[in-house]
PDB file of C-alpha atoms in Angstrom:
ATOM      1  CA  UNK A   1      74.585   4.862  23.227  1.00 88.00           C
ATOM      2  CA  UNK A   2      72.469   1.827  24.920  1.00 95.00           C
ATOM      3  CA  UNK A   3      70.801  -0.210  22.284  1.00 96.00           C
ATOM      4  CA  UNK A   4      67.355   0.604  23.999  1.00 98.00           C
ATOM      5  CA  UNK A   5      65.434   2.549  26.015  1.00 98.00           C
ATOM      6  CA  UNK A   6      63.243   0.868  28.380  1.00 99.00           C
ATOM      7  CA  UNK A   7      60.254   2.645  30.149  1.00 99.00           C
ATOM      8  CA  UNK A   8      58.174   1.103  32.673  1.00 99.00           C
ATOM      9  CA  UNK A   9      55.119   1.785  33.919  1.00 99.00           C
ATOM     10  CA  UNK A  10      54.659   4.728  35.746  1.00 99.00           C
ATOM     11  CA  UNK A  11      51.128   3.322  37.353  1.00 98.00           C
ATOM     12  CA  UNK A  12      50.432  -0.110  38.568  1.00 97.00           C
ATOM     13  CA  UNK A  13      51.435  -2.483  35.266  1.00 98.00           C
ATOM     14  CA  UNK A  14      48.918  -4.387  32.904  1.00 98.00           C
ATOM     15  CA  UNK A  15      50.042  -7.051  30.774  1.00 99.00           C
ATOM     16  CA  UNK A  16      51.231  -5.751  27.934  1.00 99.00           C
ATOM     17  CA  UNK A  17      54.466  -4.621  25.817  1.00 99.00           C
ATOM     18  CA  UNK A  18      54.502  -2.104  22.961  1.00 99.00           C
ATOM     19  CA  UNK A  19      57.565  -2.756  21.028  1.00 99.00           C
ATOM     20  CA  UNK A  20      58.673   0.332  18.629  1.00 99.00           C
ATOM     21  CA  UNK A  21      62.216  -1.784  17.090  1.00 99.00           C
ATOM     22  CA  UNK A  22      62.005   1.114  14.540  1.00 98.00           C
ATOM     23  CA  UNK A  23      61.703   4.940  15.186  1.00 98.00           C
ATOM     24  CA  UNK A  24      65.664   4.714  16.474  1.00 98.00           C
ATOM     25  CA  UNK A  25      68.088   7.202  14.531  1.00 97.00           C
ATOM     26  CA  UNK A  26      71.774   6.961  15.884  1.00 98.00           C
ATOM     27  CA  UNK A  27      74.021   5.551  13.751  1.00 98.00           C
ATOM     28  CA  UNK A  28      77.528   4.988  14.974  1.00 98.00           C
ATOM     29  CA  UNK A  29      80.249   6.212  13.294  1.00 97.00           C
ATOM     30  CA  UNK A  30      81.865   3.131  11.560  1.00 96.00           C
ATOM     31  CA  UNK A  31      78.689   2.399   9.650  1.00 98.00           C
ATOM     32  CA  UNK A  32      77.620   5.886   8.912  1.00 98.00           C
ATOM     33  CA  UNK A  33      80.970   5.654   6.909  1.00 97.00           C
ATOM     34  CA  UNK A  34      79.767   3.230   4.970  1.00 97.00           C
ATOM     35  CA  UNK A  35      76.252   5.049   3.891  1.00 98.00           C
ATOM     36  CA  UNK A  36      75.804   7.384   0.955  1.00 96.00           C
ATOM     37  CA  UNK A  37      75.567  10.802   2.382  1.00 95.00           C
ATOM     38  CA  UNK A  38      72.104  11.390   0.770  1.00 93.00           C
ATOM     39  CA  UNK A  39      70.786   8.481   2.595  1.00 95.00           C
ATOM     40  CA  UNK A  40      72.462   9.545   5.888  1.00 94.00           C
ATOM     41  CA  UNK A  41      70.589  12.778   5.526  1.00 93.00           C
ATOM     42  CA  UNK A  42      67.008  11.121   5.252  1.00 93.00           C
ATOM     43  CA  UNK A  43      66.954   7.373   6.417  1.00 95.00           C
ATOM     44  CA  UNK A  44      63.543   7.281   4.497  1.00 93.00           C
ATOM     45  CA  UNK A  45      61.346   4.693   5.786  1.00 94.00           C
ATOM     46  CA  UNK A  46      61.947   5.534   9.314  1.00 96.00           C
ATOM     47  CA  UNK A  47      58.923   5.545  11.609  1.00 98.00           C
ATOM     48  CA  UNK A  48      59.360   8.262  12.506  1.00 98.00           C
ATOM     49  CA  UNK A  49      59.114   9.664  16.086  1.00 98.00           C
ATOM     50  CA  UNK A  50      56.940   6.776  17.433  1.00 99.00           C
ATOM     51  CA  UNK A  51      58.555   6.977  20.643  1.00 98.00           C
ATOM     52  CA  UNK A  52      57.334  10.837  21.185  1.00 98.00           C
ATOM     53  CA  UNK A  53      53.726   9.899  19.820  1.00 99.00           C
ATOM     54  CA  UNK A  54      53.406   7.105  22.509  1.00 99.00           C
ATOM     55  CA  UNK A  55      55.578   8.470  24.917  1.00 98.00           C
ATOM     56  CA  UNK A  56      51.992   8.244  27.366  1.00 99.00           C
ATOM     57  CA  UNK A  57      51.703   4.633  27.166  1.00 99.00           C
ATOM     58  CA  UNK A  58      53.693   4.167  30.783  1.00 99.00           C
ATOM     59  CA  UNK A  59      51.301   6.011  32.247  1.00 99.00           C
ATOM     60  CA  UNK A  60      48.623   3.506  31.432  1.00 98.00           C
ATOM     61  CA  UNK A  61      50.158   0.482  32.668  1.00 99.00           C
ATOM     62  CA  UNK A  62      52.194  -0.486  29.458  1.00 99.00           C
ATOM     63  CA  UNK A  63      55.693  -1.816  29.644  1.00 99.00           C
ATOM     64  CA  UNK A  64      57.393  -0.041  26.157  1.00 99.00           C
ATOM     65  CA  UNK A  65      60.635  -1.124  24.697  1.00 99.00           C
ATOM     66  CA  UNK A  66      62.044   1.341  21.987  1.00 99.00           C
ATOM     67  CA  UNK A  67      65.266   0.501  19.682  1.00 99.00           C
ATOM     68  CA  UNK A  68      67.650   3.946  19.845  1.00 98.00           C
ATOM     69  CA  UNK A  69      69.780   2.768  16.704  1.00 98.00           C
ATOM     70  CA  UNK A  70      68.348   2.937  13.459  1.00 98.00           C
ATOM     71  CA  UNK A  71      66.988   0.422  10.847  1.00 98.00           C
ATOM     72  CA  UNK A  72      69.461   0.440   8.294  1.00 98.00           C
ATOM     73  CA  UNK A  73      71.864  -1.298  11.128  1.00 98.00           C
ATOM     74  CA  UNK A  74      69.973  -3.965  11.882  1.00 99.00           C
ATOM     75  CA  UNK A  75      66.166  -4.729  10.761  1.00 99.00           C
ATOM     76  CA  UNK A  76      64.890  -6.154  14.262  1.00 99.00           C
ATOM     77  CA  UNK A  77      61.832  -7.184  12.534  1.00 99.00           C
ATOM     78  CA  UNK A  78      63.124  -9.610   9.945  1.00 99.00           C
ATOM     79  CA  UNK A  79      64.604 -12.919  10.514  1.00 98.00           C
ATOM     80  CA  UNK A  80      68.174 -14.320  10.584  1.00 98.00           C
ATOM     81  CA  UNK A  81      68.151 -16.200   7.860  1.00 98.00           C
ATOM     82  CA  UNK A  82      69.754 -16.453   3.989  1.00 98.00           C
ATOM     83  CA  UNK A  83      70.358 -13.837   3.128  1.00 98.00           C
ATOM     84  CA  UNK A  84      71.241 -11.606   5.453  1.00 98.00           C
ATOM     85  CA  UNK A  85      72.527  -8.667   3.384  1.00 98.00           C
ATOM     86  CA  UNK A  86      69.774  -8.115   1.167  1.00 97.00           C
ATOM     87  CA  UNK A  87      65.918  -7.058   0.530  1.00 96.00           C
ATOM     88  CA  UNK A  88      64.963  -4.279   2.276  1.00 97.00           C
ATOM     89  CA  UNK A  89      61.835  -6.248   2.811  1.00 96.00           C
ATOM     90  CA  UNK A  90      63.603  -9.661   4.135  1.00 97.00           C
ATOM     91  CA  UNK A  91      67.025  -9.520   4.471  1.00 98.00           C
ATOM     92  CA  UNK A  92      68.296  -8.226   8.269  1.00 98.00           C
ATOM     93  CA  UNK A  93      70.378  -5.857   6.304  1.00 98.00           C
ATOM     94  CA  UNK A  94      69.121  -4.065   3.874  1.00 98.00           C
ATOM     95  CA  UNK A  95      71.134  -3.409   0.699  1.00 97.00           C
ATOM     96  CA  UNK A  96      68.826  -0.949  -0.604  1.00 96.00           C
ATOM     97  CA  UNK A  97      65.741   1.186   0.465  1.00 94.00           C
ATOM     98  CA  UNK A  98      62.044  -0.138   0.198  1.00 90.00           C
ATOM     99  CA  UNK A  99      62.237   1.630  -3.229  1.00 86.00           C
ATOM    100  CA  UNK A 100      65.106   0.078  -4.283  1.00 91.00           C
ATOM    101  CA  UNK A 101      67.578   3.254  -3.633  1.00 91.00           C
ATOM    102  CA  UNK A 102      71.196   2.398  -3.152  1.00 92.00           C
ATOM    103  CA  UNK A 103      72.410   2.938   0.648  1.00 96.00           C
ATOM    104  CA  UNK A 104      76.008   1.970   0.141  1.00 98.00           C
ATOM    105  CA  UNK A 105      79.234   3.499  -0.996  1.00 97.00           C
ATOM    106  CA  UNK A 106      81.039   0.772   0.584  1.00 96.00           C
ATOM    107  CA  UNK A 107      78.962  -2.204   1.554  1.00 97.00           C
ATOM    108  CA  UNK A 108      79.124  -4.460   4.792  1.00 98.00           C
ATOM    109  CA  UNK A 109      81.654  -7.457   4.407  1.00 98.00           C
ATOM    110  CA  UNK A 110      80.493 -10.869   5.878  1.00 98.00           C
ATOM    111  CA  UNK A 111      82.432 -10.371   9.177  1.00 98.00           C
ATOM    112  CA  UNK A 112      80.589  -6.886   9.303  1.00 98.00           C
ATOM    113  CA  UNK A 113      77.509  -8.284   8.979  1.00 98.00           C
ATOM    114  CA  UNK A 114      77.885 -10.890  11.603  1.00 98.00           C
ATOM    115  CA  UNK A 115      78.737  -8.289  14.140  1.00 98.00           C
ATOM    116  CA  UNK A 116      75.958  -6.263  13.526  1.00 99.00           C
ATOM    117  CA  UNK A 117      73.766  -9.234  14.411  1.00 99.00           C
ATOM    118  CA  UNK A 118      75.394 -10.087  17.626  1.00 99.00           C
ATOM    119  CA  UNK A 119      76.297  -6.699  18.304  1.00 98.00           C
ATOM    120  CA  UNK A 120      73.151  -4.780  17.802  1.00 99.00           C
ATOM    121  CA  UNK A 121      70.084  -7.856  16.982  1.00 99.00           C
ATOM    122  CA  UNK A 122      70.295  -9.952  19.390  1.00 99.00           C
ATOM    123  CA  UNK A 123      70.706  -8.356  22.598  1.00 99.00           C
ATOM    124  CA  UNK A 124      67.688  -6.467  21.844  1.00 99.00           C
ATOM    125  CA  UNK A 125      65.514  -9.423  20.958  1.00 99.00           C
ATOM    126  CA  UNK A 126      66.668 -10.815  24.345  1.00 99.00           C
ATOM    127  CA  UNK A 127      65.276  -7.842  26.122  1.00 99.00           C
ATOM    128  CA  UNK A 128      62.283  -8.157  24.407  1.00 99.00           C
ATOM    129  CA  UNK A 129      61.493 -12.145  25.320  1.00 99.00           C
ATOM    130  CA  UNK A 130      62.684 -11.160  28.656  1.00 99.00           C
ATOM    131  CA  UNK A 131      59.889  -8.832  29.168  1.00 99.00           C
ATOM    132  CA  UNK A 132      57.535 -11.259  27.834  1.00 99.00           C
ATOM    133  CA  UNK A 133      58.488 -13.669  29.789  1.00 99.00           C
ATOM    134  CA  UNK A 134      58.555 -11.746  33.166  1.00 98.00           C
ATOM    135  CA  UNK A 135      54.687 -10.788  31.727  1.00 99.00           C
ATOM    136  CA  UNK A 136      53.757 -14.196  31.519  1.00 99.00           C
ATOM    137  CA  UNK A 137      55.412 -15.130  34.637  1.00 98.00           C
ATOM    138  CA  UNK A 138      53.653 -12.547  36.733  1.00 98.00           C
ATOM    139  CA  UNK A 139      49.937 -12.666  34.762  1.00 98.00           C
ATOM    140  CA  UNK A 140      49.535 -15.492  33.404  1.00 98.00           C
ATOM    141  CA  UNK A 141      49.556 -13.843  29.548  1.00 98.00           C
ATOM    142  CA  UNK A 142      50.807 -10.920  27.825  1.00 99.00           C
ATOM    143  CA  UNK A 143      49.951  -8.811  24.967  1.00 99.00           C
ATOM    144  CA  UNK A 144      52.134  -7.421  22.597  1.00 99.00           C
ATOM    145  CA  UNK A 145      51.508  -4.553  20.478  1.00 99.00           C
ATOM    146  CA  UNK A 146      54.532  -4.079  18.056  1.00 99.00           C
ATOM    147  CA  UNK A 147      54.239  -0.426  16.259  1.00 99.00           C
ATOM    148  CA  UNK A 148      55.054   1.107  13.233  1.00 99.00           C
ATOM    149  CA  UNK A 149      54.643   3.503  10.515  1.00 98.00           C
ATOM    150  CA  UNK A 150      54.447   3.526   6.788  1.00 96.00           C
ATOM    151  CA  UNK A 151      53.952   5.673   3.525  1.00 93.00           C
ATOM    152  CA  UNK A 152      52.567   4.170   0.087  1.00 87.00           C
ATOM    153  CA  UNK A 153      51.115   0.909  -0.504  1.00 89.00           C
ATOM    154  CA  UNK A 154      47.790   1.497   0.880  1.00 94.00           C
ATOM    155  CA  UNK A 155      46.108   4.649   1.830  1.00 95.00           C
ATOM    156  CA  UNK A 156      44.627   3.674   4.210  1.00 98.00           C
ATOM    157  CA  UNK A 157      44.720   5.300   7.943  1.00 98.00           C
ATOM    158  CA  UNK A 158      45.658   2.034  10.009  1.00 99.00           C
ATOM    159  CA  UNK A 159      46.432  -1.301   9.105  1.00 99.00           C
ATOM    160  CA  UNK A 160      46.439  -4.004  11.708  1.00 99.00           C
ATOM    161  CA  UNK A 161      48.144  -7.180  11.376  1.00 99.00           C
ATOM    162  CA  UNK A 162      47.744 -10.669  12.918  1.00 99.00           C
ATOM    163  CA  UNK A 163      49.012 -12.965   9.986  1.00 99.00           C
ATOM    164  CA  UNK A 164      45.429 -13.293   9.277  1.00 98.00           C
ATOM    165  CA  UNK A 165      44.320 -14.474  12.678  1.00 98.00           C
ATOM    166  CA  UNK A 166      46.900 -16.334  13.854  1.00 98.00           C
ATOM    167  CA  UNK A 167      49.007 -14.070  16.333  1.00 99.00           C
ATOM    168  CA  UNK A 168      45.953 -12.898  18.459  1.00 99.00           C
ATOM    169  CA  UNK A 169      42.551 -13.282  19.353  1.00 98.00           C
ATOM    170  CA  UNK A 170      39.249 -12.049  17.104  1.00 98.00           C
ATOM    171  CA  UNK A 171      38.508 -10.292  20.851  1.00 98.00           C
ATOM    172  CA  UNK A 172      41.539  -8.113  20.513  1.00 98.00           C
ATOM    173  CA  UNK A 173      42.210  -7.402  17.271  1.00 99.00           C
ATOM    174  CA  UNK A 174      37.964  -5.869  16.679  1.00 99.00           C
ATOM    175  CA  UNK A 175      39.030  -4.229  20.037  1.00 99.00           C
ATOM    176  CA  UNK A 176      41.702  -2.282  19.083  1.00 99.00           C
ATOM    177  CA  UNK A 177      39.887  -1.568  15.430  1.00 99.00           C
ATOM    178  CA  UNK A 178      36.996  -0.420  17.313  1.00 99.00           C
ATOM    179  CA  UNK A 179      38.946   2.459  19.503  1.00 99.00           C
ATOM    180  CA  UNK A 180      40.720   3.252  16.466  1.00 99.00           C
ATOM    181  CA  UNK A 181      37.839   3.623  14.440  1.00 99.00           C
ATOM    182  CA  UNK A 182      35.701   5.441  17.068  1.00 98.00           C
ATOM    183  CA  UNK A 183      38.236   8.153  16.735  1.00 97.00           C
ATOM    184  CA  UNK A 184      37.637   9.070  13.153  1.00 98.00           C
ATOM    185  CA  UNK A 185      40.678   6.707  11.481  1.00 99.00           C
ATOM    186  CA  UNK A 186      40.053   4.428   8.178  1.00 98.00           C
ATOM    187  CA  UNK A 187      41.379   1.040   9.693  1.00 99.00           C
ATOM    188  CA  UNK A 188      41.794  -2.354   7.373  1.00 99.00           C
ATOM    189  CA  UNK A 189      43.360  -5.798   8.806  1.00 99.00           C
ATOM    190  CA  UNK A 190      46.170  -7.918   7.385  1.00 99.00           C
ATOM    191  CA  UNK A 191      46.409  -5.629   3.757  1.00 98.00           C
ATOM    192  CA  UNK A 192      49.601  -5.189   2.605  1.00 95.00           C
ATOM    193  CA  UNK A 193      50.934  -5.009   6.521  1.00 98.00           C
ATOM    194  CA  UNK A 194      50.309  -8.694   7.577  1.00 98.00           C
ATOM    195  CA  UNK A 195      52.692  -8.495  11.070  1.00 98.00           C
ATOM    196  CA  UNK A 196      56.490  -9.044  10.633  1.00 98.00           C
ATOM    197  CA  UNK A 197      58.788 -11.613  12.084  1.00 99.00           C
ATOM    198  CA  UNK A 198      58.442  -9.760  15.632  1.00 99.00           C
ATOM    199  CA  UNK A 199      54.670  -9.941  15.370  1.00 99.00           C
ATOM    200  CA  UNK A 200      55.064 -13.552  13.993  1.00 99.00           C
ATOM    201  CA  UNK A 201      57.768 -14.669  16.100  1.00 99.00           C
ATOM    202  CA  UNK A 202      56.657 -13.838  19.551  1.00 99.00           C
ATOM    203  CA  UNK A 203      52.782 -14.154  18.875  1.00 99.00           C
ATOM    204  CA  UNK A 204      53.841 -18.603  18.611  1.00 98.00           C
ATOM    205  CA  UNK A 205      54.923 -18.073  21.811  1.00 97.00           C
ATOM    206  CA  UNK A 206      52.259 -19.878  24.560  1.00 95.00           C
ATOM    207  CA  UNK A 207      50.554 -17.168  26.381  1.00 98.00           C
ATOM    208  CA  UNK A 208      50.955 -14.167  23.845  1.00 99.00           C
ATOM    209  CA  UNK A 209      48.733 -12.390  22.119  1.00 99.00           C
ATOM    210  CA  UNK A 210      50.589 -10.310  19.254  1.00 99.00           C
ATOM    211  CA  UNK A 211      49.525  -7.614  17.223  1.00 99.00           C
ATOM    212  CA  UNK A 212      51.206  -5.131  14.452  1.00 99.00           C
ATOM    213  CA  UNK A 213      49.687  -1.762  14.505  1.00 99.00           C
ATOM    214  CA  UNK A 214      50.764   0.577  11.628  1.00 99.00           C
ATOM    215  CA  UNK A 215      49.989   4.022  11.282  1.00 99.00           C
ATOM    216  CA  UNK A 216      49.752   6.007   7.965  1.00 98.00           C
ATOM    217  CA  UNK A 217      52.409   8.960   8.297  1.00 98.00           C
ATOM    218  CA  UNK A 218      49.715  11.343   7.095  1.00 97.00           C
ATOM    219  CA  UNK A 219      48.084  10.388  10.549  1.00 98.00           C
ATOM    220  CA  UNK A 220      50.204  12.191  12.300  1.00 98.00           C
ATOM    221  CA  UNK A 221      53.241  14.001  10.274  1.00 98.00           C
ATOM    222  CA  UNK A 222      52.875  17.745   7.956  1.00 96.00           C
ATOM    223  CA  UNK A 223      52.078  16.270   4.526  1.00 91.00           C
ATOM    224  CA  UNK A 224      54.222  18.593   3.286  1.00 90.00           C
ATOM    225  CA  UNK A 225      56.956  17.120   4.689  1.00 93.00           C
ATOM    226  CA  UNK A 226      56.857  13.414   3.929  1.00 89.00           C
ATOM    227  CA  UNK A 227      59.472  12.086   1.717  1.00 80.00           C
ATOM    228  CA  UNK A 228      61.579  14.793   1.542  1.00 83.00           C
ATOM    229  CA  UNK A 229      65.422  14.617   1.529  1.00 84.00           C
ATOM    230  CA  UNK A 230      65.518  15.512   5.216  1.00 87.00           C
ATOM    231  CA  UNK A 231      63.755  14.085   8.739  1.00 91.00           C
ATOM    232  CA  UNK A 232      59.847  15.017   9.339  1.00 94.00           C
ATOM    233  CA  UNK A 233      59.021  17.237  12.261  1.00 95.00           C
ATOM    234  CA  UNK A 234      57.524  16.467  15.735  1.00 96.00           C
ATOM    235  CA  UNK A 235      56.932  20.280  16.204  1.00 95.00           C
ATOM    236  CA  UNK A 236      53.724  20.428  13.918  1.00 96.00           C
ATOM    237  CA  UNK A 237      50.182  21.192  15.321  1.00 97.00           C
ATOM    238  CA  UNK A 238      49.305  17.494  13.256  1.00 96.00           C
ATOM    239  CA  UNK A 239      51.306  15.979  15.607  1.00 98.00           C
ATOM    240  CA  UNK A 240      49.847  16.965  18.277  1.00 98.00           C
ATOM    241  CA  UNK A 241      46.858  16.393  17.772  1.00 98.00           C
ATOM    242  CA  UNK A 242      47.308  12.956  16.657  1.00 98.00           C
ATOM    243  CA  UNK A 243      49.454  12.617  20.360  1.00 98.00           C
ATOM    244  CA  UNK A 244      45.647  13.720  22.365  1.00 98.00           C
ATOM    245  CA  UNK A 245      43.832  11.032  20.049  1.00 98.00           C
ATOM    246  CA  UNK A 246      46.241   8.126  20.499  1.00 99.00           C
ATOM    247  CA  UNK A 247      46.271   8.849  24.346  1.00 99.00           C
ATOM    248  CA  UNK A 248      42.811   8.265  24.055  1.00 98.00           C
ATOM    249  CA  UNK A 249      42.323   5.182  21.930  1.00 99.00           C
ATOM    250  CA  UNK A 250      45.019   3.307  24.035  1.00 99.00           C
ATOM    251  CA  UNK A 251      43.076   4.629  26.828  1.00 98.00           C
ATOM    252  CA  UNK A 252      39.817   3.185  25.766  1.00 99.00           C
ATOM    253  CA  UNK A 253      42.007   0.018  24.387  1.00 99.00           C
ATOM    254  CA  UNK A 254      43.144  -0.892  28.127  1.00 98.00           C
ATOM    255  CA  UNK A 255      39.232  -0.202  29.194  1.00 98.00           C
ATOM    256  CA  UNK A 256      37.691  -1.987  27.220  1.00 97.00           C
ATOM    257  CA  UNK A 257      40.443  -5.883  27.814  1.00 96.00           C
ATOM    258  CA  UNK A 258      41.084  -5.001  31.534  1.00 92.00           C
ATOM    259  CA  UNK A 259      37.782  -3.276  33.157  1.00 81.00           C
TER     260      UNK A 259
END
């Protein structure tokens, strides 16, 4: 399976990239090996099924790149750095779950965790400052809207993240609060959910605007099937009604910066 799935816009293209590095599920075979079958079975802390929630964002112009191999490989939002095979909340392999569940009957040695980095981390993060750069080539700038999900730690509907005002403008980030807001959703900025190293990373970069844009699970999964032993559902009537009211917030997002 390719590492990513790449959609382009479908109408004429605005200057932006959504990023979703973590809503992919495959898991090849070696490494599945190496996972506890319970985990296997719900890979909690998924975001899950971003890519079918904003599956309409080529249609408005956007240029989406989506990761199709899950988390637990490779983090693509943490940094390479010391060390690697650690925190679920730092390391670029996590040795545990974001509430400290064990993952591992056998873990990764040093050699595999090397080729998981060149095999599956940095090809992708090469597509992604490709894009950018091909943005800011062509327009001059380029936002970047990376997106996730969560469950616990706040309750709160939306949670965006600049680093507290350092990835993107005041103009964007009160933009996209507004439409988000104007829709019925509790949004807060930089709690708990601050922007990770992708949001970080690329939003130093001259020219781009960066913004982390997570969405509560309750938003748009059944509640009663969060955190169970086994994968949420797409095929719920919450779904898809949070699908019609995303459609029109990014709607009224690319409005209200381009026309």
């Amino acid at each position: 399976m390719q590492l990513f799935k790449l959609d382009q816009p479908t109408v004429k293209a605005l200057p932006i990239v959504a990023n979703i590095p973590h809503s992919g599920l495959f898991i090849p075979e070696d490494i599945a090996a190496k996972f506890t079958i319970e985990h296997l079975k719900s890979l909690p802390n998924s975001d899950w099924h971003l890519d079918k929630l904003y599956d309409f964002l080529p249609n408005l112009g956007i240029t989406v790149l989506q990761a199709t191999h899950n988390r637990y490989i490779v983090d693509l939002n943490r940094q390479i750095k010391q060390p690697l095979f650690g925190s679920f909340w730092s390391s670029v392999i996590p040795k545990n779950t974001a509430f400290n569940r064990n993952i591992y009957i056998h873990e990764p040695s040093e050699e595999n965790i090397q080729e998981r980095i060149e095999k599956y981390y940095l090809p992708y993060h090469h597509q992604l400052k490709k894009l950018l750069d091909e943005k800011i080539e062509q327009f001059g700038k380029v936002y970047l809207f990376d997106l996730h999900s969560f469950c616990g730690l706040i309750n709160d509907d939306v949670c965006l993240g600049n680093v507290n005002n350092q990835t993107c403008s005041e103009l964007l980030i009160s933009t996209v609060d507004k439409c988000f807001s104007n829709q019925g959703l509790q949004v807060v900025r930089n709690k708990t959910f601050v922007g990770g190293y992708i949001t970080r990373h690329y939003g130093e970069m001259p020219n781009v605007e960066s913004l982390q844009i997570e969405v509560r699970y309750h938003v748009y999964l059944q509640e009663n099937q969060i955190d169970k032993p086994q994968p949420p559902s797409s095929q719920v009537i919450e779904f898809e009604a949070a699908k019609r009211k995303f459609d029109n917030i990014f709607n009224m997002i690319v409005s209200k910066i381009f026309y």
